[in-house]
Short mmCIF file of C-alpha atoms (C1' of nucleotides) and ligand atoms in Angstrom, two decimals:
data_model
loop_
_atom_site.label_atom_id
_atom_site.label_comp_id
_atom_site.label_asym_id
_atom_site.label_seq_id
_atom_site.Cartn_x
_atom_site.Cartn_y
_atom_site.Cartn_z
CA MET N 164 -2.27 34.46 9.46
CA ARG N 165 1.30 33.85 10.43
CA MET N 166 2.90 30.45 10.28
CA LYS N 167 4.08 28.88 13.50
CA ILE N 168 7.19 26.77 13.37
CA THR N 169 6.13 23.38 14.66
CA LYS N 170 8.15 20.19 14.90
CA ALA N 171 6.25 18.45 12.11
CA ARG N 172 6.50 21.46 9.81
CA ARG N 173 10.21 21.87 10.33
CA LEU N 174 10.90 18.17 9.83
CA ILE N 175 8.81 17.98 6.65
CA LEU N 176 10.64 20.92 5.11
CA GLU N 177 14.02 19.58 6.20
CA GLU N 178 13.29 16.16 4.75
CA LEU N 179 12.14 17.60 1.43
CA ARG N 180 15.18 19.86 1.16
CA LYS N 181 17.52 17.06 2.06
CA CYS N 182 16.30 14.24 -0.17
CA ARG N 183 16.34 14.19 -3.94
CA SER N 184 13.66 11.53 -4.34
CA HIS N 185 10.43 13.58 -4.65
CA PRO N 186 8.47 11.65 -2.01
CA THR N 187 4.70 11.31 -1.78
CA ALA N 188 2.67 12.34 1.27
CA ASP N 189 2.61 8.75 2.48
CA GLU N 190 6.36 8.27 2.06
CA LEU N 191 6.96 11.44 4.08
CA PHE N 192 4.53 10.17 6.71
CA ARG N 193 6.47 6.94 7.15
CA ARG N 194 9.81 8.76 7.34
CA LEU N 195 8.57 11.37 9.77
CA ARG N 196 7.14 8.79 12.14
CA LEU N 197 10.66 7.63 12.91
CA GLN N 198 11.36 10.99 14.55
CA LEU N 199 7.84 11.96 15.54
CA PRO N 200 5.95 8.73 16.25
CA ARG N 201 2.61 10.36 17.06
CA VAL N 202 2.35 12.45 13.88
CA SER N 203 -0.84 12.12 11.85
CA LEU N 204 -1.14 11.74 8.10
CA ALA N 205 -3.51 14.70 8.14
CA THR N 206 -0.70 16.86 9.51
CA ILE N 207 1.49 15.83 6.60
CA TYR N 208 -1.15 16.84 4.07
CA ARG N 209 -1.96 20.09 5.80
CA ASN N 210 1.67 21.12 6.03
CA LEU N 211 2.41 20.16 2.46
CA GLU N 212 -0.46 22.33 1.31
CA LEU N 213 0.65 25.25 3.44
CA LEU N 214 4.30 25.03 2.44
CA GLU N 215 3.28 24.88 -1.20
CA ARG N 216 1.05 27.93 -0.86
CA ARG N 217 3.94 29.80 0.74
CA GLY N 218 6.16 28.85 -2.18
CA LEU N 219 8.60 26.89 -0.01
CA ILE N 220 8.06 23.57 -1.79
CA ARG N 221 6.67 22.37 -5.11
CA ARG N 222 3.85 19.93 -5.66
CA LEU N 223 4.20 17.60 -8.63
CA ASP N 224 0.99 16.34 -10.18
CA LEU N 225 2.49 13.59 -12.24
CA GLY N 226 0.17 11.08 -13.83
CA SER N 227 0.80 8.37 -11.26
CA GLY N 228 -2.25 8.79 -9.05
CA ARG N 229 -0.25 10.14 -6.12
CA ARG N 230 1.23 13.59 -5.77
CA HIS N 231 4.94 14.05 -5.27
CA TYR N 232 6.63 16.88 -3.40
CA ASP N 233 9.88 18.67 -4.06
CA GLY N 234 11.96 20.81 -1.71
CA ASN N 235 13.90 22.20 -4.65
CA ILE N 236 12.03 25.26 -5.89
CA ALA N 237 14.62 26.29 -8.47
CA ASP N 238 13.35 26.20 -12.05
CA HIS N 239 13.53 22.64 -13.30
CA ALA N 240 11.37 19.89 -14.80
CA HIS N 241 10.99 16.19 -14.07
CA ILE N 242 11.35 12.83 -15.69
CA ARG N 243 9.52 9.76 -14.41
CA CYS N 244 10.35 6.14 -15.16
CA ILE N 245 7.21 4.44 -16.43
CA GLU N 246 8.51 1.13 -15.06
CA CYS N 247 9.75 1.78 -11.50
CA GLY N 248 8.20 5.20 -10.84
CA ALA N 249 11.47 6.95 -10.04
CA VAL N 250 11.30 10.71 -10.47
CA ALA N 251 14.45 12.61 -11.41
CA ASP N 252 15.26 16.22 -12.22
CA ILE N 253 15.89 17.57 -15.70
CA CYS N 254 16.44 21.11 -16.92
CA SER N 255 13.47 23.12 -18.16
CA PRO N 256 13.00 24.15 -21.74
CA GLY N 257 14.40 27.62 -22.20
CA ARG N 258 13.04 31.11 -21.57
CA ARG N 259 12.59 31.43 -25.32
CA TRP N 260 9.74 28.93 -25.30
CA TRP N 261 8.18 30.56 -22.25
CA HIS N 262 8.03 33.94 -23.98
CA GLU N 263 6.67 32.40 -27.16
CA ILE N 264 3.69 30.80 -25.46
CA GLN N 265 3.01 33.91 -23.42
CA GLN N 266 2.78 35.89 -26.67
CA GLU N 267 0.82 33.30 -28.61
CA SER N 268 -1.68 32.24 -25.97
CA GLY N 269 -2.37 35.60 -24.39
CA TYR N 270 -2.19 33.98 -20.96
CA SER N 271 -0.36 35.51 -18.04
CA LEU N 272 1.98 32.69 -17.06
CA ILE N 273 2.30 31.64 -13.44
CA GLY N 274 4.16 28.35 -13.45
CA SER N 275 4.66 25.14 -15.29
CA GLN N 276 4.54 21.48 -14.66
CA ILE N 277 6.65 19.66 -17.12
CA GLU N 278 7.05 15.95 -16.97
CA VAL N 279 8.76 13.67 -19.40
CA ILE N 280 8.12 9.97 -19.23
CA GLY N 281 10.55 7.25 -20.13
CA LEU N 282 12.60 4.32 -18.93
CA CYS N 283 15.40 4.99 -16.48
CA PRO N 284 18.81 3.56 -17.34
CA ARG N 285 18.41 0.72 -14.85
CA CYS N 286 14.99 -0.40 -16.15
CA LEU N 287 16.16 0.01 -19.73
CA LYS N 288 19.04 -2.34 -19.07
CA ARG N 289 16.82 -4.88 -17.36
CA LYS N 290 14.28 -4.80 -20.19
CA LYS N 291 16.94 -5.32 -22.84
CA GLY N 292 18.31 -8.23 -20.85
CA ASN N 293 14.89 -9.85 -20.74
CA GLU N 294 14.40 -9.45 -24.48
CA ARG N 295 17.70 -11.12 -25.29
CA ARG N 296 16.80 -14.03 -23.01
CA ARG N 297 13.53 -14.76 -24.85
CA MET A 129 -8.10 -8.86 -28.48
CA ARG A 130 -9.75 -6.91 -31.22
CA MET A 131 -11.74 -3.78 -30.60
CA LYS A 132 -15.41 -3.83 -31.52
CA ILE A 133 -16.95 -0.66 -32.83
CA THR A 134 -19.77 0.13 -30.45
CA LYS A 135 -22.02 3.17 -30.37
CA ALA A 136 -20.51 4.56 -27.19
CA ARG A 137 -16.96 4.06 -28.43
CA ARG A 138 -17.62 5.76 -31.74
CA LEU A 139 -19.41 8.69 -30.14
CA ILE A 140 -16.67 9.24 -27.54
CA LEU A 141 -13.98 9.35 -30.18
CA GLU A 142 -16.06 11.62 -32.43
CA GLU A 143 -16.77 14.01 -29.58
CA LEU A 144 -13.09 14.19 -28.58
CA ARG A 145 -11.98 14.78 -32.15
CA LYS A 146 -14.61 17.41 -32.71
CA CYS A 147 -14.26 19.56 -29.59
CA ARG A 148 -11.26 21.62 -28.57
CA SER A 149 -12.12 21.82 -24.90
CA HIS A 150 -10.26 18.82 -23.38
CA PRO A 151 -13.26 17.44 -21.48
CA THR A 152 -13.16 15.26 -18.37
CA ALA A 153 -14.80 11.83 -18.16
CA ASP A 154 -17.81 13.32 -16.45
CA GLU A 155 -18.22 16.08 -19.03
CA LEU A 156 -18.12 13.48 -21.79
CA PHE A 157 -20.67 11.41 -19.88
CA ARG A 158 -23.12 14.28 -19.76
CA ARG A 159 -22.67 15.09 -23.44
CA LEU A 160 -22.97 11.47 -24.54
CA ARG A 161 -26.19 10.94 -22.61
CA LEU A 162 -27.95 13.34 -24.97
CA GLN A 163 -27.43 10.85 -27.80
CA LEU A 164 -27.21 7.63 -25.79
CA PRO A 165 -29.40 8.09 -22.71
CA ARG A 166 -28.70 4.68 -21.16
CA VAL A 167 -24.89 4.94 -21.28
CA SER A 168 -23.01 4.32 -18.02
CA LEU A 169 -20.15 6.36 -16.62
CA ALA A 170 -18.18 3.11 -16.36
CA THR A 171 -18.42 2.75 -20.12
CA ILE A 172 -16.94 6.20 -20.56
CA TYR A 173 -13.98 5.37 -18.35
CA ARG A 174 -13.40 1.97 -19.96
CA ASN A 175 -13.45 3.40 -23.46
CA LEU A 176 -11.21 6.29 -22.58
CA GLU A 177 -8.68 3.86 -21.17
CA LEU A 178 -8.87 1.64 -24.24
CA LEU A 179 -8.65 4.49 -26.74
CA GLU A 180 -5.66 5.88 -24.87
CA ARG A 181 -3.89 2.50 -24.90
CA ARG A 182 -4.50 2.28 -28.64
CA GLY A 183 -2.97 5.71 -29.09
CA LEU A 184 -6.16 7.22 -30.51
CA ILE A 185 -6.56 9.84 -27.78
CA ARG A 186 -4.38 11.49 -25.13
CA ARG A 187 -4.98 11.55 -21.41
CA LEU A 188 -3.95 14.71 -19.60
CA ASP A 189 -3.01 14.37 -15.96
CA LEU A 190 -3.11 18.03 -15.08
CA GLY A 191 -3.02 19.09 -11.48
CA SER A 192 -6.72 19.73 -11.17
CA GLY A 193 -7.83 16.47 -9.54
CA ARG A 194 -9.69 15.27 -12.64
CA ARG A 195 -8.18 13.90 -15.81
CA HIS A 196 -8.80 15.57 -19.13
CA TYR A 197 -8.90 13.88 -22.52
CA ASP A 198 -7.76 15.09 -25.90
CA GLY A 199 -8.69 13.82 -29.36
CA ASN A 200 -5.75 15.68 -30.86
CA ILE A 201 -2.76 13.34 -30.73
CA ALA A 202 -0.41 15.63 -32.65
CA ASP A 203 2.59 16.81 -30.64
CA HIS A 204 1.54 19.74 -28.50
CA ALA A 205 1.42 20.90 -24.88
CA HIS A 206 -1.27 22.52 -22.74
CA ILE A 207 -1.94 25.63 -20.75
CA ARG A 208 -4.52 25.72 -17.97
CA CYS A 209 -6.14 28.77 -16.46
CA ILE A 210 -5.68 28.61 -12.69
CA GLU A 211 -8.87 30.66 -12.27
CA CYS A 212 -11.53 29.11 -14.54
CA GLY A 213 -9.87 25.77 -15.37
CA ALA A 214 -9.95 26.24 -19.13
CA VAL A 215 -7.38 24.10 -20.95
CA ALA A 216 -5.93 25.34 -24.24
CA ASP A 217 -3.28 24.08 -26.64
CA ILE A 218 0.22 25.49 -26.94
CA CYS A 219 3.19 24.32 -29.00
CA SER A 220 5.72 21.98 -27.40
CA PRO A 221 9.27 22.98 -26.63
CA GLY A 222 11.48 21.96 -29.54
CA ARG A 223 13.17 18.71 -30.48
CA ARG A 224 16.42 20.27 -29.30
CA TRP A 225 15.34 20.11 -25.68
CA TRP A 226 14.07 16.56 -26.10
CA HIS A 227 17.45 15.37 -27.34
CA GLU A 228 19.29 17.23 -24.61
CA ILE A 229 17.41 15.55 -21.79
CA GLN A 230 17.69 12.15 -23.45
CA GLN A 231 21.46 12.60 -23.47
CA GLU A 232 21.76 14.09 -20.01
CA SER A 233 19.37 11.83 -18.12
CA GLY A 234 20.17 8.54 -19.78
CA TYR A 235 16.46 7.77 -19.95
CA SER A 236 14.79 6.32 -23.01
CA LEU A 237 12.03 8.84 -23.62
CA ILE A 238 8.49 7.69 -24.27
CA GLY A 239 6.30 10.76 -23.99
CA SER A 240 5.80 13.99 -22.18
CA GLN A 241 3.18 15.80 -20.31
CA ILE A 242 3.77 19.46 -20.36
CA GLU A 243 1.45 21.86 -18.69
CA VAL A 244 1.84 25.55 -18.17
CA ILE A 245 -0.36 27.33 -15.69
CA GLY A 246 -1.54 30.89 -15.93
CA LEU A 247 -4.49 33.22 -16.26
CA CYS A 248 -6.46 33.15 -19.50
CA PRO A 249 -7.05 36.50 -21.20
CA ARG A 250 -10.64 36.64 -19.99
CA CYS A 251 -9.80 35.98 -16.32
CA LEU A 252 -6.85 38.35 -16.53
CA LYS A 253 -9.13 41.11 -17.71
CA ARG A 254 -11.67 40.42 -14.99
CA LYS A 255 -9.01 40.41 -12.27
CA LYS A 256 -7.55 43.70 -13.44
CA GLY A 257 -11.04 45.20 -13.45
CA ASN A 258 -11.60 44.10 -9.86
CA GLU A 259 -8.31 45.58 -8.72
CA ARG A 260 -9.09 48.96 -10.24
CA ARG A 261 -12.48 48.95 -8.52
CA ARG A 262 -10.96 48.45 -5.06
"C1'" DA S 185 -28.83 -17.27 -37.89
"C1'" DT S 186 -25.57 -18.47 -34.59
"C1'" DA S 187 -21.79 -18.98 -31.54
"C1'" DG S 188 -18.04 -16.87 -29.29
"C1'" DT S 189 -16.61 -13.20 -26.87
"C1'" DA S 190 -15.95 -8.23 -26.17
"C1'" DA S 191 -18.67 -4.58 -24.21
"C1'" DT S 192 -22.20 -2.87 -21.33
"C1'" DG S 193 -25.05 -1.02 -17.21
"C1'" DA S 194 -25.54 -1.06 -12.49
"C1'" DT S 195 -23.24 -1.10 -8.56
"C1'" DA S 196 -19.70 -1.72 -5.07
"C1'" DA S 197 -14.93 -1.07 -3.90
"C1'" DT S 198 -10.67 1.52 -3.72
"C1'" DA S 199 -7.49 5.14 -2.71
"C1'" DG S 200 -5.80 9.65 -2.28
"C1'" DT S 201 -6.91 13.77 -0.33
"C1'" DA S 202 -9.78 17.11 2.28
"C1'" DA S 203 -12.84 18.35 6.14
"C1'" DT S 204 -14.24 18.18 11.02
"C1'" DC S 205 -13.61 18.93 15.85
"C1'" DA S 206 -12.04 18.65 20.44
"C1'" DT S 207 -7.45 19.18 22.36
"C1'" DT S 208 -2.63 20.89 22.43
"C1'" DA S 209 1.42 23.72 21.27
"C1'" DT S 210 3.39 27.99 19.82
"C1'" DC S 211 4.64 32.70 20.55
"C1'" DA S 212 3.95 37.86 21.18
"C1'" DT S 213 3.16 40.33 25.02
"C1'" DA S 214 3.31 41.75 29.71
"C1'" DT I 203 8.41 33.42 33.17
"C1'" DA I 204 3.37 33.31 32.97
"C1'" DT I 205 -0.56 34.33 30.08
"C1'" DG I 206 -3.83 34.43 26.47
"C1'" DA I 207 -4.98 34.34 21.65
"C1'" DT I 208 -5.06 31.32 18.10
"C1'" DA I 209 -2.66 28.32 14.86
"C1'" DA I 210 -1.71 23.45 14.63
"C1'" DT I 211 -2.50 18.74 15.88
"C1'" DG I 212 -4.28 13.73 16.07
"C1'" DA I 213 -8.01 10.95 15.27
"C1'" DT I 214 -11.53 10.21 12.54
"C1'" DT I 215 -14.89 10.77 9.00
"C1'" DA I 216 -16.28 12.41 4.45
"C1'" DC I 217 -15.55 13.18 -0.26
"C1'" DT I 218 -14.56 12.22 -5.08
"C1'" DA I 219 -12.43 10.40 -9.08
"C1'" DT I 220 -11.43 6.20 -10.80
"C1'" DT I 221 -11.44 1.00 -10.99
"C1'" DA I 222 -13.29 -3.60 -10.29
"C1'" DT I 223 -17.09 -6.90 -10.36
"C1'" DC I 224 -20.61 -9.53 -12.54
"C1'" DA I 225 -24.69 -10.84 -14.82
"C1'" DT I 226 -26.60 -9.44 -19.23
"C1'" DT I 227 -26.33 -7.62 -23.98
"C1'" DA I 228 -24.48 -6.42 -28.52
"C1'" DC I 229 -20.92 -7.20 -32.16
"C1'" DT I 230 -19.05 -9.66 -35.75
"C1'" DA I 231 -16.87 -13.61 -38.23
"C1'" DT I 232 -18.54 -17.68 -39.80
MN1 MN C 39 12.82 18.10 -8.61
MN1 MN C 40 -4.78 19.58 -26.69
ZN1 ZN C 41 13.07 2.67 -13.69
ZN1 ZN C 42 -9.69 31.67 -17.10
#
DNA sequence: ATAGTAATGATAATAGTAATCATTATCATA
DNA sequence: TATGATAATGATTACTATTATCATTACTAT
């Protein structure tokens, strides 16, 4: 089954490759409607699934209830602010660790989903300010 | 608000500490009903949330659609078989990496959720067998 | 034993994602 | 460029895991 290049598909991939914000399906839907007003949310989901299966994008199952999508398929991990939800890139733990777990677990490794949770610099600052004020 | 020790709560924690299989809420529900036939699924969810907030268990938001729970709160990561869904323990990447990302990202780190995906030894074997047969 | 209140069971509500289906758009071929 | 096969779409519904609601029950400090 070959993949046709449709307007929605092209725009979704472009948007994901352009932005660094790891949007959800709904965020992409709202952005895409500006250029393609009649697009359906179902089209967003279907294309995200297809693009992920083709290895053109990454799907992030963070623990926030909604999935995030990433146009950057280079090896990297993510950090999410527990306060504002922002998702940023971080570097992965090294190849060393990867080989270790492959040896120890006996699994054949396919991919990884590594998320670190914390407070982003902005929220950290705000929280500290609030504490001082009390 | 202090936490009362109820039958359901005690049994959930015992089951999670005993088993190594990282069950979902529904799996726990079915197991608990053998000992507590009138228990409600809502009770399972409420207790899991409470126990997680108290730091007595861990909640795993893997990319499988359902959450898994872990009675082992020692520092470790997880590996999930993409074929059969089995979730096993692996060791975390080292403290070194943790410090690096704290420095580089500027975040104040709280926790991490690290999942590696692959094929478990059993599924790997089965798949190889099938290929040979073709 | 009792009073105060946290927890429960039953059930409805929510929300994100997936499925359905008639219609439309894409694209290899002529 | 026109055509035909079929992949993709929009609109809508269905599904499923989790959360909220609320009257009733079970804990526990006194
Ligand atoms: Mn990223
Ligand atoms: Mn574990
Ligand atoms: Zn933040
Ligand atoms: Zn397996």
